[in-house]
Amino acid sequence: MKKTAASKKSATADKTSAHEKARAAEKSAAPEKAPAAKKSAAPEKSAAVKKAPAKKAQAAKKAPALKRQAPAKKPAVAPKKATAAVKGVAPAKTVAPKPPRGESRTALVRRVRRIDRELAEVYPYAHPELDFENPFQLVVATVLSAQTTDLRVNQTTPALFAKYPTPEDLAAAVPEEVEEILRPTGFFRAKTRSVIGLSKALTEDFGGEVPGRLEDLVKLPGVGRKTAFVVLGNAFGRPGITVDTHFQRLVRRWRWTEETDPDKIEAAVGALFPKSDWTDLSHHVIWHGRRICHARKPACGACPIAPLCPAYGEGETDPEKAKKLLKYEKGGFPGQRLKPPQAYLDAGGKPALPLGAG
């Protein structure tokens, strides 16, 4: 019995020592495996790093190449003098900065008067472009100028006034004969009724004389405020603003006013200038509209007030191309009048040709 208990104790002791030896062996083996694991993990990371650039390179090859965007161009400002461009070099189309929306009244007045001063230097010989020798001829010619050019009227009125020199003569005329003379001006039947009607009114109500008051002139058949101001300003020397199609277009293009009604335009622009300037202002604006600042294609590149114009760039800005758009004497052609003032001829202007000539 003693032997058996002793043998059991020795067996248990052997198992215990065996377990301790195994644990000791595991502990001694663990440090050796850890470094091996670290060594094997390191290459995997480096491999992943190496693969990443390869994938990016493949993606770069597949992705379409992006076009380089040109830097945004700043809008150019109108040149100081549009006609001072370098010869042989076509400048790019330029756009002048628009006047601020909150432009003060004082700033507006300064701007519009400066434009008028510049135009006065360009057209010192500006004058009414209808041929006339007295107020009667002027009022008739102005009525006839509706829906046609002053040139066409000037080519037509010599025959009319040669046959009917006074209001009394025209008032007693045969309508069919007058119509035949006025046919080249267009709307000749309506114009015949107007000139015969106003001639009768002058004969019956004003003793055959053209009145010098606005309220009397507008009572004549075919005479409105525009025609009345033409007569008052050029036949009687009384200031007035002539709001024709050219005047309306330019003052709106220059942002002098946003009005569209002729009477309101007249009032708005008239308030910006001394009354004494009104007649010459009308001539300056109308002349510029006929010669350079056209309705459909302004000759911006040949415009002397380009630096002041808020609409610069709406038309042709190339100086050479713009010169080809000029009309009348600025483009080397005769003006509107067959008998222009001497100042116009002295400045290099040419008289127009009679009807049927050339």
Coordinates of C-alpha atoms in Angstrom, one line a residue:
M1 CA 0.0 0.0 0.0
K2 CA 2.8 2.4 0.8
K3 CA 4.4 1.6 -2.5
T4 CA 1.3 2.3 -4.4
A5 CA 0.8 5.7 -2.8
A6 CA 4.4 6.5 -3.4
S7 CA 4.2 5.5 -7.0
K8 CA 1.0 7.7 -7.5
K9 CA 2.9 10.7 -6.0
S10 CA 5.8 10.1 -8.3
A11 CA 3.6 9.8 -11.4
T12 CA 1.8 13.0 -10.5
A13 CA 5.1 14.7 -10.0
D14 CA 6.3 13.4 -13.3
K15 CA 3.2 14.9 -15.1
T16 CA 3.6 18.2 -13.3
S17 CA 7.2 18.4 -14.4
A18 CA 6.2 17.4 -17.9
H19 CA 3.6 20.2 -18.1
E20 CA 6.1 22.8 -16.7
K21 CA 8.6 21.7 -19.3
A22 CA 6.1 22.1 -22.1
R23 CA 5.1 25.6 -20.9
A24 CA 8.7 26.6 -20.7
A25 CA 9.2 25.3 -24.2
E26 CA 6.2 27.3 -25.5
K27 CA 7.5 30.5 -23.8
S28 CA 10.9 30.1 -25.3
A29 CA 9.4 29.4 -28.7
A30 CA 7.0 32.4 -28.7
P31 CA 9.7 35.1 -29.0
E32 CA 11.2 33.3 -32.0
K33 CA 7.8 33.3 -34.0
A34 CA 7.0 37.0 -33.4
P35 CA 9.9 38.3 -35.3
A36 CA 9.2 36.0 -38.1
A37 CA 5.6 37.3 -38.3
K38 CA 6.9 40.9 -38.4
K39 CA 9.3 40.1 -41.1
S40 CA 6.6 38.5 -43.3
A41 CA 4.2 41.4 -42.7
A42 CA 6.7 44.1 -43.8
P43 CA 7.0 42.8 -47.4
E44 CA 3.2 42.7 -47.8
K45 CA 3.0 46.4 -46.9
S46 CA 5.7 47.4 -49.3
A47 CA 4.0 45.3 -52.0
A48 CA 0.8 47.2 -51.5
V49 CA 2.6 50.5 -51.7
K50 CA 4.2 49.4 -55.0
K51 CA 0.9 48.4 -56.5
A52 CA -0.9 51.7 -55.6
P53 CA 1.2 53.8 -58.1
A54 CA 0.6 51.2 -60.8
K55 CA -3.2 51.4 -60.3
K56 CA -3.0 55.3 -60.4
A57 CA -1.0 55.1 -63.6
Q58 CA -3.5 52.8 -65.2
A59 CA -6.3 55.0 -64.2
A60 CA -4.5 58.1 -65.6
K61 CA -4.1 56.3 -68.9
K62 CA -7.8 55.4 -69.1
A63 CA -9.1 58.9 -68.0
P64 CA -9.5 61.3 -70.9
A65 CA -7.1 64.2 -70.9
L66 CA -8.6 67.4 -69.6
K67 CA -8.4 70.5 -71.8
R68 CA -6.6 73.4 -70.3
Q69 CA -9.0 76.3 -69.8
A70 CA -7.8 79.6 -71.1
P71 CA -7.7 82.3 -68.4
A72 CA -10.8 84.6 -68.4
K73 CA -10.2 87.7 -70.5
K74 CA -11.0 91.0 -68.9
P75 CA -13.3 93.3 -71.0
A76 CA -11.2 95.9 -72.8
V77 CA -12.0 99.5 -72.4
A78 CA -12.7 101.7 -75.4
P79 CA -9.6 103.3 -76.7
K80 CA -8.8 106.9 -75.9
K81 CA -9.2 107.7 -79.6
A82 CA -10.8 105.1 -81.8
T83 CA -9.1 106.5 -84.9
A84 CA -5.6 106.4 -83.3
A85 CA -5.2 102.6 -83.8
V86 CA -1.9 101.2 -85.1
K87 CA -2.0 100.9 -88.9
G88 CA -2.2 97.3 -90.2
V89 CA -3.2 95.9 -86.8
A90 CA -6.9 95.1 -86.2
P91 CA -7.6 95.7 -82.5
A92 CA -9.9 93.2 -80.7
K93 CA -13.5 94.2 -80.2
T94 CA -13.7 96.2 -77.0
V95 CA -16.4 97.1 -74.7
A96 CA -16.5 100.3 -72.6
P97 CA -17.7 100.0 -69.0
K98 CA -21.3 101.0 -68.6
P99 CA -22.1 104.0 -66.5
P100 CA -23.2 103.0 -63.0
R101 CA -26.8 102.3 -62.5
G102 CA -26.8 104.8 -59.6
E103 CA -25.3 107.6 -61.7
S104 CA -26.1 110.9 -60.0
R105 CA -27.9 113.7 -61.7
T106 CA -24.7 115.8 -61.6
A107 CA -22.6 113.0 -63.2
L108 CA -25.2 112.6 -65.9
V109 CA -25.2 116.3 -66.8
R110 CA -21.5 116.4 -67.0
R111 CA -21.3 113.3 -69.2
V112 CA -24.0 114.4 -71.7
R113 CA -22.5 117.9 -72.0
R114 CA -19.1 116.6 -72.6
I115 CA -20.4 114.4 -75.4
D116 CA -22.1 117.4 -77.0
R117 CA -18.8 119.4 -76.8
E118 CA -16.9 116.6 -78.5
L119 CA -19.5 116.4 -81.2
A120 CA -19.4 120.2 -81.7
E121 CA -15.7 119.9 -82.4
V122 CA -16.3 117.1 -84.9
Y123 CA -19.2 118.9 -86.7
P124 CA -18.6 122.6 -86.3
Y125 CA -20.5 123.2 -89.5
A126 CA -23.6 121.1 -88.5
H127 CA -26.7 122.6 -90.0
P128 CA -30.3 121.6 -91.0
E129 CA -29.9 119.3 -94.0
L130 CA -32.9 120.5 -95.9
D131 CA -32.5 123.1 -98.6
F132 CA -34.6 126.2 -97.9
E133 CA -34.6 129.9 -98.5
N134 CA -37.5 131.0 -96.3
P135 CA -39.7 129.6 -93.5
F136 CA -42.4 128.4 -96.0
Q137 CA -39.9 126.3 -97.9
L138 CA -38.5 124.9 -94.7
V139 CA -41.9 123.8 -93.2
V140 CA -42.9 122.2 -96.5
A141 CA -39.6 120.4 -96.9
T142 CA -39.8 119.1 -93.3
V143 CA -43.2 117.7 -93.8
L144 CA -42.0 116.0 -97.0
S145 CA -39.0 114.5 -95.1
A146 CA -41.1 112.0 -93.3
Q147 CA -40.3 108.4 -94.2
T148 CA -37.5 109.4 -96.6
T149 CA -34.1 111.1 -96.7
D150 CA -33.4 114.8 -96.7
L151 CA -31.4 114.2 -99.8
R152 CA -34.4 112.9 -101.7
V153 CA -36.5 115.9 -100.5
N154 CA -33.7 118.3 -101.6
Q155 CA -33.7 116.7 -105.0
T156 CA -37.5 117.1 -105.3
T157 CA -38.3 120.5 -103.8
P158 CA -36.6 122.6 -106.5
A159 CA -39.3 121.7 -109.0
L160 CA -42.0 122.1 -106.4
F161 CA -41.0 125.6 -105.3
A162 CA -40.2 126.7 -108.9
K163 CA -43.9 126.0 -109.8
Y164 CA -45.4 127.0 -106.4
P165 CA -43.2 129.6 -104.8
T166 CA -45.7 130.9 -102.2
P167 CA -48.4 129.4 -99.9
E168 CA -51.1 131.0 -102.1
D169 CA -49.7 129.2 -105.2
L170 CA -49.5 125.8 -103.5
A171 CA -52.9 126.2 -101.9
A172 CA -54.5 126.6 -105.3
A173 CA -52.5 123.8 -106.9
V174 CA -54.1 120.8 -108.7
P175 CA -53.4 117.8 -106.4
E176 CA -52.6 115.4 -109.2
E177 CA -49.9 117.8 -110.5
V178 CA -48.4 118.1 -107.0
E179 CA -48.5 114.3 -106.6
E180 CA -46.5 113.8 -109.7
I181 CA -43.7 116.1 -108.4
L182 CA -43.7 114.5 -105.0
R183 CA -43.8 110.9 -106.2
P184 CA -40.0 110.3 -105.5
T185 CA -40.4 111.1 -101.8
G186 CA -42.9 108.2 -101.2
F187 CA -46.3 108.5 -99.6
F188 CA -46.8 111.2 -102.2
R189 CA -50.7 111.3 -102.0
A190 CA -50.7 111.9 -98.2
K191 CA -47.9 114.4 -98.5
T192 CA -49.7 116.3 -101.2
R193 CA -52.8 116.6 -99.0
S194 CA -50.6 117.9 -96.1
V195 CA -48.6 120.5 -98.1
I196 CA -51.7 121.8 -99.8
G197 CA -53.6 121.8 -96.6
L198 CA -50.9 123.7 -94.6
S199 CA -50.6 126.2 -97.5
K200 CA -54.4 126.8 -97.3
A201 CA -54.1 127.3 -93.5
L202 CA -51.2 129.7 -93.9
T203 CA -53.2 131.7 -96.5
E204 CA -56.5 131.8 -94.6
D205 CA -55.4 132.0 -91.0
F206 CA -51.9 133.6 -91.0
G207 CA -52.0 135.9 -94.0
G208 CA -49.6 133.7 -96.0
E209 CA -46.9 133.9 -93.4
V210 CA -45.5 131.0 -91.3
P211 CA -46.2 131.7 -87.6
G212 CA -43.2 131.8 -85.2
R213 CA -45.0 130.2 -82.3
L214 CA -45.1 126.5 -81.4
E215 CA -48.8 126.5 -80.5
D216 CA -49.6 128.0 -84.0
L217 CA -47.3 125.7 -86.0
V218 CA -48.7 122.5 -84.6
K219 CA -52.2 123.5 -85.8
L220 CA -51.0 123.2 -89.4
P221 CA -51.8 120.0 -91.3
G222 CA -48.9 117.5 -91.2
V223 CA -47.0 119.6 -88.6
G224 CA -46.1 118.1 -85.3
R225 CA -43.7 119.1 -82.5
K226 CA -40.7 117.8 -84.3
T227 CA -41.4 119.8 -87.5
A228 CA -42.3 122.8 -85.4
F229 CA -39.0 122.8 -83.6
V230 CA -37.1 122.4 -86.9
V231 CA -38.8 125.5 -88.2
L232 CA -38.5 127.5 -85.0
G233 CA -34.9 126.7 -84.5
N234 CA -33.6 127.1 -88.0
A235 CA -36.0 129.7 -89.6
F236 CA -36.7 131.9 -86.5
G237 CA -33.6 131.3 -84.3
R238 CA -35.8 130.0 -81.4
P239 CA -34.3 127.1 -79.5
G240 CA -35.9 123.7 -79.9
I241 CA -35.0 120.0 -79.7
T242 CA -35.7 118.0 -82.8
V243 CA -36.5 114.4 -81.7
D244 CA -36.3 112.4 -85.0
T245 CA -35.4 108.7 -85.3
H246 CA -31.7 109.4 -85.1
F247 CA -32.0 111.5 -82.0
Q248 CA -34.2 109.0 -80.2
R249 CA -31.8 106.1 -81.0
L250 CA -28.6 107.9 -79.9
V251 CA -29.8 109.5 -76.6
R252 CA -31.1 106.0 -75.5
R253 CA -27.9 104.3 -76.7
W254 CA -25.9 106.9 -74.7
R255 CA -28.2 106.4 -71.7
W256 CA -29.2 110.0 -71.5
T257 CA -32.7 108.8 -70.9
E258 CA -34.8 105.6 -70.9
E259 CA -37.9 107.3 -72.3
T260 CA -39.4 106.1 -75.6
D261 CA -42.1 108.7 -76.2
P262 CA -40.7 111.6 -78.3
D263 CA -42.3 114.3 -76.2
K264 CA -40.9 112.7 -73.0
I265 CA -37.5 112.3 -74.6
E266 CA -37.6 116.0 -75.6
A267 CA -38.4 117.0 -72.0
A268 CA -35.8 114.7 -70.4
V269 CA -32.9 115.7 -72.7
G270 CA -33.9 119.4 -72.7
A271 CA -33.6 119.4 -68.9
L272 CA -29.9 118.4 -69.2
F273 CA -28.9 121.4 -71.3
P274 CA -29.3 125.1 -71.4
K275 CA -32.1 126.2 -73.6
S276 CA -29.7 128.1 -75.8
D277 CA -27.9 124.8 -76.8
W278 CA -31.0 122.9 -77.9
T279 CA -30.9 123.7 -81.6
D280 CA -27.2 123.0 -82.1
L281 CA -27.5 119.9 -79.9
S282 CA -30.1 118.5 -82.2
H283 CA -27.9 119.1 -85.2
H284 CA -24.9 117.4 -83.5
V285 CA -26.7 114.3 -82.5
I286 CA -28.6 113.9 -85.8
W287 CA -25.5 114.4 -87.8
H288 CA -23.6 111.8 -85.8
G289 CA -26.5 109.3 -86.1
R290 CA -26.6 109.7 -89.9
R291 CA -22.8 109.5 -90.5
I292 CA -21.3 107.2 -87.9
C293 CA -23.7 105.9 -85.2
H294 CA -26.0 104.0 -87.4
A295 CA -29.0 102.0 -86.2
R296 CA -28.0 98.5 -87.4
K297 CA -24.2 98.6 -87.5
P298 CA -22.5 101.6 -85.8
A299 CA -19.0 102.4 -87.0
C300 CA -17.5 102.2 -83.5
G301 CA -14.0 101.9 -84.7
A302 CA -14.3 105.3 -86.4
C303 CA -16.2 107.1 -83.7
P304 CA -14.6 110.2 -82.3
I305 CA -16.5 109.9 -79.0
A306 CA -15.8 106.2 -78.4
P307 CA -14.1 106.8 -75.0
L308 CA -17.3 108.4 -73.8
C309 CA -19.8 106.0 -75.3
P310 CA -21.4 103.4 -72.9
A311 CA -22.5 101.4 -75.9
Y312 CA -19.0 101.1 -77.6
G313 CA -18.6 97.6 -79.1
E314 CA -22.2 97.2 -80.4
G315 CA -20.9 97.9 -83.9
E316 CA -17.7 97.3 -85.9
T317 CA -14.6 98.2 -83.8
D318 CA -11.9 97.6 -86.4
P319 CA -10.9 101.0 -87.7
E320 CA -10.4 100.0 -91.3
K321 CA -13.7 98.1 -91.5
A322 CA -15.5 100.9 -89.6
K323 CA -14.4 103.5 -92.1
K324 CA -16.2 101.6 -94.9
L325 CA -19.4 102.1 -92.9
L326 CA -19.2 105.9 -92.8
K327 CA -21.9 107.8 -94.8
Y328 CA -22.0 111.2 -96.4
E329 CA -19.0 113.5 -96.4
K330 CA -17.2 111.5 -93.6
G331 CA -17.1 108.6 -95.9
G332 CA -16.0 110.7 -98.9
F333 CA -19.5 111.1 -100.2
P334 CA -21.5 114.3 -100.8
G335 CA -23.8 115.6 -98.1
Q336 CA -27.6 115.9 -98.1
R337 CA -27.9 119.5 -99.4
L338 CA -27.7 120.7 -103.0
K339 CA -26.9 124.1 -101.7
P340 CA -25.1 123.7 -98.4
P341 CA -23.8 126.6 -96.2
Q342 CA -20.4 128.0 -97.1
A343 CA -19.0 126.9 -93.8
Y344 CA -19.8 123.3 -94.7
L345 CA -18.0 123.7 -98.1
D346 CA -15.0 125.4 -96.4
A347 CA -14.7 122.4 -94.1
G348 CA -14.4 120.0 -97.1
G349 CA -18.0 119.1 -97.4
K350 CA -19.4 118.4 -100.9
P351 CA -22.9 119.4 -102.2
A352 CA -25.3 116.6 -103.2
L353 CA -26.2 115.9 -106.8
P354 CA -29.5 117.0 -108.3
L355 CA -32.2 114.4 -108.9
G356 CA -31.3 112.2 -111.9
A357 CA -27.7 113.3 -112.0
G358 CA -24.8 110.8 -111.9

